[in-house]
XYZ file of C-alpha atoms in Angstrom:
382
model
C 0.000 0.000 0.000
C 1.243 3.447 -1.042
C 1.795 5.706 2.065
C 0.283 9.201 1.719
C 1.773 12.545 2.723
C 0.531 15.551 4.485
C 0.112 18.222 2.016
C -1.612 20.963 4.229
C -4.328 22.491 2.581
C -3.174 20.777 -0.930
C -5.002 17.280 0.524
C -7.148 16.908 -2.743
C -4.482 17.472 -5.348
C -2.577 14.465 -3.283
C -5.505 12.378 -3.927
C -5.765 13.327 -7.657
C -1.834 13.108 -8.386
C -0.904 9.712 -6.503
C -2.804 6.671 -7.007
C -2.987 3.704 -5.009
C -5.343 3.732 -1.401
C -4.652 6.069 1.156
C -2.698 5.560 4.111
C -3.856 6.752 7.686
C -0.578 8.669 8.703
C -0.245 12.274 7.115
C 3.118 13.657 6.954
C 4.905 16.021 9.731
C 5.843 18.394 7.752
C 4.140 20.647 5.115
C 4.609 20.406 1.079
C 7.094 22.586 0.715
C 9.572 21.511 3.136
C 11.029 18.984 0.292
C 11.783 18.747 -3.134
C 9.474 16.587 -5.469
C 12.008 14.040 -5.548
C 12.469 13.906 -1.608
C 8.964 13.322 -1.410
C 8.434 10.812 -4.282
C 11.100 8.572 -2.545
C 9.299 8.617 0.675
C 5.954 8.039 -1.120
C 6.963 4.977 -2.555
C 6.032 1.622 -1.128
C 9.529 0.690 -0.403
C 11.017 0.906 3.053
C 15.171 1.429 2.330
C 17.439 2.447 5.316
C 18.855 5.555 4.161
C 15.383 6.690 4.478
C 14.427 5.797 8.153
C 15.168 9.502 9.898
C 13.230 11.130 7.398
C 10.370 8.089 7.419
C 10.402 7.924 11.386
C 10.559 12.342 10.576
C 7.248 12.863 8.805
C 5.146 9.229 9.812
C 5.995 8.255 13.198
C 2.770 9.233 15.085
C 5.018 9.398 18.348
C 6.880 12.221 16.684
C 4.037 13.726 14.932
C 2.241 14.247 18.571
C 5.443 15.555 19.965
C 5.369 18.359 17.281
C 1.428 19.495 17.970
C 2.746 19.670 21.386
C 5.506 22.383 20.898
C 3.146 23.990 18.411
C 0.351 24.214 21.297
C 2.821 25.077 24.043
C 4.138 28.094 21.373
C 0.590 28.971 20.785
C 0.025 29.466 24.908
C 3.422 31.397 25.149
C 5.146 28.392 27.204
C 8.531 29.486 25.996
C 10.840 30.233 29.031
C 11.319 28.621 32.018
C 9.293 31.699 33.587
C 6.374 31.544 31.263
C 6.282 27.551 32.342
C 6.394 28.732 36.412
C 3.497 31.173 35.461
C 1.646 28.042 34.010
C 2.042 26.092 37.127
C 0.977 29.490 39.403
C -1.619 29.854 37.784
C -2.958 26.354 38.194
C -2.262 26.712 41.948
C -4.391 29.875 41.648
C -7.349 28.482 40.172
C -7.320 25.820 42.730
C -7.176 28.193 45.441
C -9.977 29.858 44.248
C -12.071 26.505 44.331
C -11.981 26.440 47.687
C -15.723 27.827 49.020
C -16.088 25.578 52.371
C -19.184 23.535 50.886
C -17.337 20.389 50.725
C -14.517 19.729 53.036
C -13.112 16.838 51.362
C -12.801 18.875 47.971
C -11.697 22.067 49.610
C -8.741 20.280 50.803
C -8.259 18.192 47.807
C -7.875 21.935 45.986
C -5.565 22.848 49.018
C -3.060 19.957 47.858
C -3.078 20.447 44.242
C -2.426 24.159 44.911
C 0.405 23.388 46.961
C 1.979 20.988 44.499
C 1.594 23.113 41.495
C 3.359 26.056 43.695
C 6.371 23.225 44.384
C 6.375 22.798 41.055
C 6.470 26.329 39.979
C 9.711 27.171 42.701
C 11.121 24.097 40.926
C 10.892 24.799 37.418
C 13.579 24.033 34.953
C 11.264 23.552 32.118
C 10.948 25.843 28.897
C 10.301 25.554 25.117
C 13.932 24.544 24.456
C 14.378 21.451 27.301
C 10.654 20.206 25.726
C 12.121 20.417 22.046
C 15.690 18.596 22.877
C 13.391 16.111 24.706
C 11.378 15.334 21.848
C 14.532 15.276 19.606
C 16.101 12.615 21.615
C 12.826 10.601 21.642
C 13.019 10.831 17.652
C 16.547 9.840 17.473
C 15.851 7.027 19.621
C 13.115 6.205 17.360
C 15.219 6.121 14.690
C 17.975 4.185 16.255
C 15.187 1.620 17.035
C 13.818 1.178 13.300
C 17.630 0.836 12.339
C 17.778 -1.947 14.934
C 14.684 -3.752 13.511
C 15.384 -3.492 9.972
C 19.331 -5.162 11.237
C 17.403 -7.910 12.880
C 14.645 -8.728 9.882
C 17.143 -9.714 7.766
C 19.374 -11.606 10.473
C 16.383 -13.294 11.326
C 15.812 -14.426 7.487
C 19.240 -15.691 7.434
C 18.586 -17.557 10.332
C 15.268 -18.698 8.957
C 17.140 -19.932 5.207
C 19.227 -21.775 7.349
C 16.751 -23.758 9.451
C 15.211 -24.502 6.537
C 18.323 -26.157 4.889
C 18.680 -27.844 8.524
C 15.559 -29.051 7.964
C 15.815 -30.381 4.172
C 19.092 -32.155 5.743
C 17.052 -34.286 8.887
C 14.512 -34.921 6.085
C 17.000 -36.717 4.057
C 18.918 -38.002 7.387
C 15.396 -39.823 7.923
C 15.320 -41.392 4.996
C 18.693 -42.324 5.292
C 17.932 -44.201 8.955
C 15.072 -45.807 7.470
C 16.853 -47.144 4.783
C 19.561 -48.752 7.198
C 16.146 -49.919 9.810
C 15.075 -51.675 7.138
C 18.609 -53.457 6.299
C 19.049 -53.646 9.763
C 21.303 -51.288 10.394
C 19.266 -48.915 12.631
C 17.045 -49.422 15.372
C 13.259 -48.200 16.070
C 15.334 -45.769 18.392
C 17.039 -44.343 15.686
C 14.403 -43.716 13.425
C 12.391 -41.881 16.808
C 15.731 -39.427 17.172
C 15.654 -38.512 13.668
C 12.410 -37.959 13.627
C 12.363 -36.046 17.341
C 15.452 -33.701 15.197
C 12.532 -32.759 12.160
C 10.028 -31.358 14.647
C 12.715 -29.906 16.825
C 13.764 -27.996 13.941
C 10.552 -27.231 12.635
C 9.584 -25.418 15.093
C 12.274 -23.178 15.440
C 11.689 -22.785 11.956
C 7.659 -21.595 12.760
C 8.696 -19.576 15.937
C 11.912 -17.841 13.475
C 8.473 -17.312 11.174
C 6.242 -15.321 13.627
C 9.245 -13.427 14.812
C 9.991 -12.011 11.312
C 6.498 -11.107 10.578
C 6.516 -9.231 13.915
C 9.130 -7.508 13.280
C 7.996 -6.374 9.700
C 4.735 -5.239 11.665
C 6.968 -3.451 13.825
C 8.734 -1.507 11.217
C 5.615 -1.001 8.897
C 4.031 0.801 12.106
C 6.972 2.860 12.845
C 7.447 4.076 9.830
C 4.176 5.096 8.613
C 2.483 1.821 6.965
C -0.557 -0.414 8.470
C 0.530 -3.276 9.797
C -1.082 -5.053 7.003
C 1.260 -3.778 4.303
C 3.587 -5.099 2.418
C 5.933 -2.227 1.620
C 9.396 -4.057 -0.194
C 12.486 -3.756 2.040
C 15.402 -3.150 0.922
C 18.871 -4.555 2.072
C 20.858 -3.222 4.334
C 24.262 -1.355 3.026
C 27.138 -2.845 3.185
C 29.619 -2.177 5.899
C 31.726 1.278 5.253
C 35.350 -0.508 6.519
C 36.800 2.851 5.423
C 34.715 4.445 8.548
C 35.985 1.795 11.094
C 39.359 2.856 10.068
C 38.510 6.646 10.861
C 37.134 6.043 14.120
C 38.722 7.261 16.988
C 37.349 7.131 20.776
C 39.310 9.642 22.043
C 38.651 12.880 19.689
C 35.105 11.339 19.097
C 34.185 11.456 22.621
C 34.366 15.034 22.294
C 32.149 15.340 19.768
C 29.777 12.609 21.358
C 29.952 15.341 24.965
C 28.908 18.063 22.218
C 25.960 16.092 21.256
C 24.361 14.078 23.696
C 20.838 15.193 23.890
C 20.669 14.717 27.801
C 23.549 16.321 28.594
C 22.408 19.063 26.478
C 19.001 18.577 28.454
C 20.593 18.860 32.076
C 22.922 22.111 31.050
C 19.677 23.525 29.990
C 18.078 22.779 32.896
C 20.509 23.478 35.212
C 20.496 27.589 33.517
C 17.027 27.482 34.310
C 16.984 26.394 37.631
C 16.574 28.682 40.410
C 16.641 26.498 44.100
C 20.200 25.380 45.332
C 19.382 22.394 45.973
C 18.135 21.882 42.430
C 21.357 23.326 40.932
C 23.026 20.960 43.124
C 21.801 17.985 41.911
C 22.096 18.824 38.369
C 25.268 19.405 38.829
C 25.881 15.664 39.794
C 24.102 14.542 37.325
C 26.024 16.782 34.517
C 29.448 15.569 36.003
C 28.194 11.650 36.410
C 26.222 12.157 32.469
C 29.758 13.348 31.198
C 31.680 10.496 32.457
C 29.657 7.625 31.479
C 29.216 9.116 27.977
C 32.693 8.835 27.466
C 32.619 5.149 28.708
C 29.612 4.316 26.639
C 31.871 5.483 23.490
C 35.073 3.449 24.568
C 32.563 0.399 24.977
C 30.995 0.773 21.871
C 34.662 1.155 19.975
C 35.207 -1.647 21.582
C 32.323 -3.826 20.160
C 32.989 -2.717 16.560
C 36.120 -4.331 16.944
C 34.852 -7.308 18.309
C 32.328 -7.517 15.390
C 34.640 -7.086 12.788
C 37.185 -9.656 14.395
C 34.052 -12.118 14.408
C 33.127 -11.125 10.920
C 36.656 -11.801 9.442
C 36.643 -15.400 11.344
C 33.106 -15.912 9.937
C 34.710 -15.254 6.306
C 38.017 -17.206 7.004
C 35.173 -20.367 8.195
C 33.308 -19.675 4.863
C 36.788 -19.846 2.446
C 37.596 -23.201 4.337
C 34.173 -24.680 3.804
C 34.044 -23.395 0.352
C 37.216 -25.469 -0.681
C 35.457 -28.540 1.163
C 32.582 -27.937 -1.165
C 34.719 -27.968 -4.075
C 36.097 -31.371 -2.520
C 32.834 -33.104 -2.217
C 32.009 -31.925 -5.730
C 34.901 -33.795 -6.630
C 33.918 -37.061 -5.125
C 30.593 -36.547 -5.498
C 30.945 -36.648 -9.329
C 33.529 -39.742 -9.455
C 30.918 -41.865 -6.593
C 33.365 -41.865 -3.442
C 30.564 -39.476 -1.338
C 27.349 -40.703 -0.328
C 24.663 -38.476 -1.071
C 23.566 -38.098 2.415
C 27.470 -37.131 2.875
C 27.381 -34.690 0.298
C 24.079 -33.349 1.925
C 25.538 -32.489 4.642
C 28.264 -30.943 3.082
C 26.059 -28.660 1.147
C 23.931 -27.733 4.721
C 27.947 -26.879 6.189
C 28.311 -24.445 3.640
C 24.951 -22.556 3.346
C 25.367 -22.425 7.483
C 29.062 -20.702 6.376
C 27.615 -18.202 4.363
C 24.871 -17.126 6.107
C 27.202 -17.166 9.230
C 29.219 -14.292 7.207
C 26.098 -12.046 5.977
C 25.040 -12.319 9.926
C 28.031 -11.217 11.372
C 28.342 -8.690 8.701
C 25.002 -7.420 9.862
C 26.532 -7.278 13.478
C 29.527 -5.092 12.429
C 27.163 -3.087 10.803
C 24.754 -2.415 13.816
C 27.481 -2.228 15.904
C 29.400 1.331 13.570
C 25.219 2.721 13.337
C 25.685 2.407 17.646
C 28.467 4.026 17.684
C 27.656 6.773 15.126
C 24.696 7.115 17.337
C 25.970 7.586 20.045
C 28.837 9.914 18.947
C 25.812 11.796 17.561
C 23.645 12.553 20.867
C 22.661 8.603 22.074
C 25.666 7.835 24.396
C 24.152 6.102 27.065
C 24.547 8.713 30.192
C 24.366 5.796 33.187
C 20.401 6.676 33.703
């Protein structure tokens, strides 16, 4: 199903320009905020990677009621952090003024919530700008997330292809065992095992099933589509080696201290905060948040070189199976391999190769974490 976009008051040229049914999720973000071409790629019933920000941008409802949000907060003039105290004051007021001694239980009901909203007006440290970071971090996390679930779809297939060659193997394994039960070469026993070894495996190969199709619902919903759709994925890229080579935890912890959207939050917080005691604890938390972002980038540094090391042994496993392959083919043709033999043969080397586009996959989640968090999603400890 093609996904429509928000054109503001342009809704019925949409409808006459595009065809295909109409989607339920209107874009973020008005007409004229991208080029034809920007918006024919996000129209299209393909979901690619390079195009998760700006799908998760203009579709993600989560983001979409974030934005109404700062639009109605700019609309009521909650800017600063003293236009937010005024809000709060002035819900303590009108509380206050509910109290008229008819009802004791209510009065002091109103007595509470007046007091609370005047606590929460001496402790402030809200304003337009700590709501928008907020909402920017949720998006990038959003983001990060869809990147996450697109990684796992196709590690998941890859996992599912080679189940399924598992399974065409203990199919032909149970032949093979009745064959020899029959010559007397296998007992009832040994027909039961094989035969416990094909339902073992098919389930995994139903529950690997479901779990891809929940993920796809996942994504579809995320990014704009009914559950129900069937928008074409796209693969992932392939890793950027040249980037691994560039990183560098030490300058890039800088940048990632530059970014981080909660440190950014606390500083801002901690200029708009007003009580000592306040101050004081953002303080701690600035000074704890700056640490374990730099930790957070030294640990994730360290897992891109732990994927690539796996992916390299994964590829070294796969060249060494290959030339086994080549081996069986070699007996295979001339008679001195079974075919059950050179089944299994075949299974060892689809395992190999879907072992290396896996573990390619995990070196390539592993750089988008650590590009995320050099770019604002360092974990801060909490």
């Amino acid at each position: 199903m093609r996904k429509w976009k928000q054109i503001g008051a342009f809704t019925l040229a949409a409808v006459m320009t595009f065809s295909g049914p109409a989607s339920t999720v209107w874009a973020g973000s008005p007409e004229f905020s991208r080029t034809a071409e920007e918006w024919a790629k996000l129209r299209d019933n393909t979901m690619e990677y390079g195009e998760l920000k700006d799908l998760i941008h203009e579709y993600n409802v989560k983001v979409q009621k974030n934005q109404l949000d700062i639009s109605d907060k700019k609309k009521d003039d909650r800017v600063t952090s003293d236009e937010y105290a005024r809000y709060y004051r002035d819900a303590a007021d009108s509380a206050r003024s509910s109290i008229d001694g008819d009802n004791a239980l209510t009065d002091a009901q109103n007595a509470v919530n007046a007091r609370k909203a005047d606590e929460q007006a001496d402790k402030n440290v809200e304003d337009l700008t700590v709501d928008q970071l907020t909402y920017d971090q949720e998006e990038a996390t959003l983001v990060a997330s869809a990147q996450t679930s697109m990684i796992n779809y196709f590690q998941q297939n890859y996992e599912l292809e080679t189940l399924k060659d598992n399974l065409e193997l203990l199919q032909a394994v149970y032949q093979s065992v009745l064959v020899k039960q029959s010559a007397g070469m296998a007992t009832q026993t040994d027909v039961l095992d094989a035969l416990q070894n094909i339902q073992n495996t098919q389930t995994s190969v139903d529950k690997t099933t479901a779990a891809i199709e929940q993920t796809r619902q996942k994504l579809c919903i995320m990014l704009g589509w009914k559950y129900n759709d069937t928008p074409e994925i796209k693969d992932i890229p392939q890793v950027d080696m040249a980037q691994i080579d560039t990183m560098n935890p030490d300058s890039d912890t800088e940048t990632a201290l530059n970014n981080n959207f909660t440190l950014k939050i606390n500083k801002r917080k901690l200029g708009n905060a007003t009580a000592d005691i306040t101050k004081d604890t953002l303080k701690r938390s600035i000074s704890s948040n700056e640490q374990n972002i730099g930790t957070d980038v030294v640990k994730s540094y360290q897992e891109v070189l732990q994927a690539k090391a796996a992916y390299e042994q994964a590829v070294t496993e796969f060249n060494l199976e290959s030339k086994n392959m080549e081996a069986a083919e070699r007996k295979a043709q001339v008679g001195t391999m079974s075919g059950i033999d050179y089944r299994k043969q075949k299974n060892a080397l689809v395992t190999k190769t879907n072992g290396v586009k896996t573990a390619e996959l995990a070196l390539f989640q592993a750089v988008q974490t650590y590009t995320n968090a050099v770019n604002g999603l360092a974990s801060t400890g909490g």
